[in-house]
């Protein structure tokens, strides 16, 4: 009787752990996650695209394939979406930005470089390429 009870408890315990494992690894459909994140973030669709691409680790063109999202990724999306809802720029909410091909960590104390700054850097590089004896302060 005791052995049967122990076996029953062991089996029940395994079933519960397996159910918890499946629950943690539960996947969400992309379109459902997208709608929820858009409702929370209240920002441009392009920003939402970049957010999904960054967290899912995919290219923007791959969003059309509508990938599934696991619970860990969804929690990350929610965290950033809540920051975006506070009218924070995407780079500030994500904690990083790209500038001239480099990934740069940013926070609320940092001014995020703009696209115009990259264009200015391009202009300066092209301008000084043909000059010699250039001194930089």
XYZ file of N, CA and C in Angstrom:
411
model
N 0.822 -1.194 0.000
C 0.000 0.000 0.000
C 0.868 1.261 0.000
N 1.895 1.267 0.855
C 2.788 2.408 0.956
C 3.563 2.585 -0.347
N 3.993 1.465 -0.939
C 4.732 1.530 -2.193
C 3.854 2.085 -3.318
N 2.602 1.677 -3.343
C 1.673 2.170 -4.363
C 1.435 3.668 -4.193
N 1.323 4.114 -2.943
C 1.122 5.526 -2.667
C 2.356 6.344 -3.090
N 3.538 5.819 -2.774
C 4.781 6.502 -3.177
C 4.897 6.579 -4.694
N 4.548 5.492 -5.359
C 4.597 5.480 -6.819
C 3.608 6.484 -7.397
N 2.437 6.549 -6.824
C 1.413 7.489 -7.278
C 1.891 8.935 -7.095
N 2.496 9.234 -5.932
C 3.016 10.573 -5.681
C 4.145 10.916 -6.652
N 5.001 9.944 -6.930
C 6.109 10.162 -7.863
C 5.570 10.496 -9.252
N 4.579 9.739 -9.709
C 4.000 9.967 -11.035
C 3.296 11.321 -11.086
N 2.553 11.653 -10.055
C 1.862 12.951 -10.017
C 2.861 14.101 -10.034
N 3.945 13.916 -9.285
C 4.975 14.957 -9.256
C 5.593 15.162 -10.637
N 5.881 14.065 -11.350
C 6.447 14.157 -12.694
C 5.479 14.852 -13.652
N 4.203 14.548 -13.536
C 3.191 15.159 -14.401
C 3.127 16.665 -14.137
N 3.171 17.062 -12.877
C 3.112 18.484 -12.529
C 4.344 19.217 -13.069
N 5.537 18.634 -12.894
C 6.744 19.270 -13.414
C 6.706 19.385 -14.931
N 6.195 18.364 -15.591
C 6.100 18.399 -17.052
C 5.116 19.486 -17.490
N 3.990 19.598 -16.783
C 3.000 20.625 -17.117
C 3.585 22.021 -16.909
N 4.353 22.217 -15.836
C 4.987 23.510 -15.597
C 6.019 23.822 -16.677
N 6.756 22.805 -17.111
C 7.732 22.988 -18.179
C 7.032 23.432 -19.454
N 5.944 22.781 -19.800
C 5.192 23.158 -20.999
C 4.615 24.555 -20.865
N 4.149 24.906 -19.660
C 3.587 26.230 -19.443
C 4.650 27.311 -19.651
N 5.873 27.075 -19.124
C 6.947 28.057 -19.269
C 7.367 28.217 -20.720
N 7.319 27.147 -21.473
C 7.745 27.178 -22.865
C 6.589 27.478 -23.828
N 5.485 27.916 -23.284
C 4.315 28.204 -24.098
C 4.645 29.284 -25.124
N 4.204 29.070 -26.341
C 4.482 30.016 -27.417
C 3.237 30.840 -27.706
N 3.469 32.070 -28.133
C 2.374 32.959 -28.482
C 2.476 33.281 -29.965
N 1.360 33.390 -30.577
C 1.332 33.735 -31.988
C 1.779 35.189 -32.162
N 2.552 35.435 -33.208
C 3.121 36.766 -33.467
C 2.043 37.845 -33.546
N 0.989 37.580 -34.295
C -0.028 38.621 -34.509
C -0.716 39.019 -33.201
N -0.934 38.059 -32.313
C -1.561 38.362 -31.019
C -0.601 39.190 -30.163
N 0.658 38.777 -30.123
C 1.659 39.518 -29.351
C 1.813 40.931 -29.904
N 1.802 41.052 -31.205
C 1.970 42.360 -31.854
C 0.849 43.313 -31.443
N -0.375 42.843 -31.494
C -1.528 43.673 -31.122
C -1.406 44.133 -29.670
N -1.045 43.203 -28.770
C -0.915 43.558 -27.352
C 0.194 44.583 -27.125
N 1.328 44.387 -27.780
C 2.457 45.308 -27.612
C 2.113 46.682 -28.194
N 1.446 46.720 -29.341
C 1.043 47.999 -29.939
C 0.097 48.759 -29.023
N -0.813 48.042 -28.361
C -1.760 48.689 -27.458
C -1.052 49.289 -26.244
N -0.017 48.631 -25.782
C 0.707 49.121 -24.609
C 1.648 50.262 -24.982
N 2.436 50.070 -26.050
C 3.503 51.016 -26.395
C 2.984 52.318 -26.985
N 1.944 52.261 -27.779
C 1.369 53.444 -28.428
C 2.446 54.268 -29.147
N 3.160 53.608 -30.055
C 4.224 54.256 -30.813
C 4.137 53.837 -32.272
N 5.053 54.321 -33.086
C 5.067 54.002 -34.524
C 5.141 52.507 -34.770
N 4.539 52.084 -35.863
C 4.626 50.676 -36.258
C 6.062 50.289 -36.587
N 6.828 51.242 -37.122
C 8.236 50.966 -37.439
C 9.031 50.683 -36.163
N 8.756 51.450 -35.101
C 9.436 51.192 -33.827
C 9.079 49.816 -33.281
N 7.826 49.441 -33.429
C 7.391 48.112 -32.982
C 8.117 47.036 -33.789
N 8.247 47.254 -35.101
C 8.986 46.306 -35.949
C 10.410 46.124 -35.433
N 11.103 47.253 -35.187
C 12.490 47.178 -34.725
C 12.582 46.511 -33.365
N 11.612 46.748 -32.517
C 11.576 46.119 -31.201
C 11.477 44.598 -31.335
N 10.532 44.132 -32.153
C 10.378 42.693 -32.369
C 11.644 42.096 -32.977
N 12.222 42.780 -33.954
C 13.436 42.273 -34.606
C 14.566 42.119 -33.605
N 14.742 43.103 -32.746
C 15.826 43.059 -31.776
C 15.643 41.925 -30.777
N 14.461 41.803 -30.232
C 14.225 40.799 -29.198
C 14.168 39.384 -29.777
N 13.604 39.241 -30.965
C 13.533 37.912 -31.584
C 14.828 37.546 -32.304
N 15.692 38.532 -32.524
C 16.956 38.269 -33.197
C 16.797 37.940 -34.669
N 15.870 38.644 -35.334
C 15.610 38.395 -36.755
C 15.695 39.696 -37.538
N 15.707 39.561 -38.860
C 15.703 40.735 -39.729
C 14.268 41.212 -39.906
N 14.126 42.465 -40.280
C 12.789 43.046 -40.437
C 11.980 42.313 -41.500
N 12.642 41.855 -42.552
C 11.946 41.127 -43.619
C 11.388 39.790 -43.122
N 11.978 39.243 -42.060
C 11.520 37.961 -41.523
C 10.262 38.087 -40.670
N 9.865 39.302 -40.330
C 8.633 39.488 -39.564
C 7.412 39.014 -40.347
N 7.509 39.053 -41.681
C 6.394 38.609 -42.523
C 6.106 37.120 -42.332
N 7.101 36.371 -41.849
C 6.907 34.936 -41.603
C 6.114 34.672 -40.328
N 5.877 35.732 -39.559
C 5.109 35.677 -38.315
C 5.617 34.577 -37.380
N 6.801 34.806 -36.816
C 7.390 33.798 -35.931
C 6.635 33.679 -34.613
N 6.718 32.511 -33.990
C 6.132 32.338 -32.664
C 7.033 32.985 -31.630
N 6.448 33.401 -30.529
C 7.172 34.111 -29.484
C 7.032 33.325 -28.190
N 8.165 33.025 -27.552
C 8.070 32.293 -26.288
C 7.830 33.268 -25.136
N 7.578 32.737 -23.962
C 7.202 33.588 -22.826
C 8.327 34.528 -22.406
N 9.580 34.084 -22.505
C 10.709 34.948 -22.142
C 10.784 36.150 -23.085
N 10.637 35.911 -24.372
C 10.661 36.996 -25.349
C 9.489 37.946 -25.133
N 8.313 37.392 -24.833
C 7.139 38.227 -24.614
C 7.325 39.127 -23.392
N 7.952 38.592 -22.342
C 8.221 39.412 -21.153
C 9.171 40.562 -21.493
N 10.182 40.280 -22.323
C 11.097 41.340 -22.748
C 10.354 42.392 -23.565
N 9.482 41.941 -24.468
C 8.690 42.872 -25.274
C 7.818 43.754 -24.391
N 7.178 43.160 -23.389
C 6.332 43.919 -22.470
C 7.133 44.965 -21.705
N 8.320 44.577 -21.246
C 9.162 45.493 -20.478
C 9.506 46.741 -21.301
N 9.908 46.527 -22.550
C 10.270 47.656 -23.404
C 9.025 48.447 -23.805
N 7.916 47.755 -24.065
C 6.678 48.432 -24.463
C 6.194 49.376 -23.359
N 6.348 48.965 -22.108
C 5.943 49.823 -20.996
C 6.812 51.076 -20.926
N 8.099 50.930 -21.253
C 8.978 52.101 -21.288
C 8.583 53.018 -22.443
N 8.230 52.433 -23.590
C 7.800 53.238 -24.733
C 6.512 53.991 -24.419
N 5.667 53.393 -23.602
C 4.404 54.040 -23.235
C 4.646 55.306 -22.421
N 5.806 55.389 -21.785
C 6.162 56.582 -21.008
C 6.814 57.638 -21.896
N 6.601 57.552 -23.191
C 7.113 58.483 -24.197
C 8.648 58.512 -24.183
N 9.234 57.349 -24.070
C 10.682 57.211 -24.131
C 11.050 56.806 -25.556
N 12.125 57.335 -26.110
C 12.511 56.920 -27.455
C 12.883 55.433 -27.474
N 12.770 54.820 -28.637
C 13.029 53.391 -28.772
C 14.416 53.020 -28.268
N 15.416 53.787 -28.642
C 16.782 53.459 -28.226
C 16.921 53.511 -26.701
N 16.284 54.467 -26.073
C 16.335 54.564 -24.614
C 15.614 53.412 -23.945
N 14.494 53.016 -24.513
C 13.725 51.913 -23.946
C 14.463 50.589 -24.097
N 15.170 50.435 -25.216
C 15.897 49.194 -25.462
C 17.273 49.196 -24.803
N 17.776 50.385 -24.445
C 19.065 50.476 -23.791
C 20.250 50.419 -24.735
N 19.979 50.547 -26.026
C 21.064 50.541 -27.009
C 20.598 51.198 -28.291
N 21.581 51.600 -29.087
C 21.289 52.176 -30.390
C 22.444 51.848 -31.319
N 22.223 52.048 -32.586
C 23.281 51.818 -33.557
C 23.707 53.168 -34.115
N 25.016 53.365 -34.171
C 25.549 54.595 -34.756
C 26.740 54.241 -35.619
N 26.620 54.538 -36.873
C 27.686 54.333 -37.846
C 28.222 52.902 -37.819
N 27.282 51.951 -37.710
C 27.627 50.533 -37.726
C 28.067 49.975 -36.388
N 28.048 50.790 -35.350
C 28.455 50.340 -34.022
C 27.244 50.286 -33.099
N 27.158 49.244 -32.276
C 26.109 49.178 -31.263
C 26.605 49.889 -30.021
N 25.827 50.861 -29.557
C 26.211 51.686 -28.417
C 25.154 51.541 -27.331
N 25.601 51.310 -26.095
C 24.676 51.268 -24.966
C 24.274 52.691 -24.617
N 22.996 52.893 -24.363
C 22.504 54.214 -23.966
C 21.600 54.076 -22.749
N 21.456 55.175 -22.040
C 20.504 55.247 -20.932
C 19.892 56.642 -20.921
N 19.174 56.975 -19.879
C 18.467 58.258 -19.857
C 19.406 59.450 -19.746
N 20.671 59.212 -19.416
C 21.636 60.298 -19.279
C 22.383 60.592 -20.577
N 22.100 59.835 -21.618
C 22.845 59.933 -22.874
C 21.961 60.509 -23.968
N 22.511 61.427 -24.745
C 21.801 61.912 -25.922
C 22.007 60.890 -27.042
N 20.927 60.426 -27.603
C 21.001 59.418 -28.648
C 21.407 60.058 -29.962
N 22.436 59.511 -30.626
C 22.836 60.076 -31.917
C 21.720 59.930 -32.952
N 21.580 60.935 -33.783
C 20.526 60.927 -34.799
C 21.107 60.553 -36.150
N 20.216 60.274 -37.077
C 20.637 59.905 -38.427
C 21.404 61.048 -39.090
N 21.005 62.278 -38.803
C 21.692 63.437 -39.386
C 23.148 63.491 -38.940
N 23.423 63.013 -37.721
C 24.797 62.992 -37.230
C 25.630 62.006 -38.042
N 25.049 60.866 -38.394
C 25.752 59.903 -39.251
C 26.042 60.524 -40.617
N 25.097 61.271 -41.148
C 25.309 61.935 -42.434
C 26.426 62.972 -42.326
N 26.489 63.674 -41.203
C 27.550 64.646 -40.980
C 28.918 63.950 -40.907
N 28.987 62.820 -40.230
C 30.230 62.046 -40.157
C 30.649 61.604 -41.553
N 29.701 61.119 -42.352
C 30.001 60.743 -43.744
C 30.577 61.923 -44.524
N 29.957 63.065 -44.365
C 30.412 64.275 -45.073
C 31.850 64.631 -44.670
N 32.129 64.606 -43.365
C 33.464 64.958 -42.877
C 34.499 63.956 -43.369
N 34.170 62.667 -43.343
C 35.107 61.643 -43.810
C 35.432 61.844 -45.287
N 34.414 62.109 -46.086
C 34.647 62.343 -47.522
C 35.435 63.627 -47.748
N 35.157 64.636 -46.931
C 35.819 65.925 -47.097
C 37.301 65.852 -46.745
N 37.644 65.132 -45.687
C 39.040 65.090 -45.269
C 39.845 63.984 -45.975
N 39.178 63.131 -46.718
C 39.875 62.030 -47.388
C 40.934 62.533 -48.365
N 40.692 63.641 -49.018
C 41.614 64.164 -50.019
C 42.596 65.186 -49.456
N 42.470 65.549 -48.220
C 43.326 66.563 -47.625
C 44.451 65.912 -46.812
N 45.549 66.609 -46.736
C 46.691 66.122 -45.968
C 46.991 67.088 -44.843
N 47.763 66.611 -43.887
C 48.179 67.432 -42.743
C 46.983 68.008 -41.987
N 46.027 67.193 -41.697
C 44.831 67.640 -40.973
C 45.107 67.508 -39.472
N 44.767 68.552 -38.736
C 44.926 68.539 -37.278
C 43.543 68.535 -36.644
N 43.354 67.631 -35.735
C 42.078 67.526 -35.027
C 42.313 67.919 -33.580
N 41.456 68.749 -33.049
C 41.596 69.197 -31.658
C 41.184 68.118 -30.710
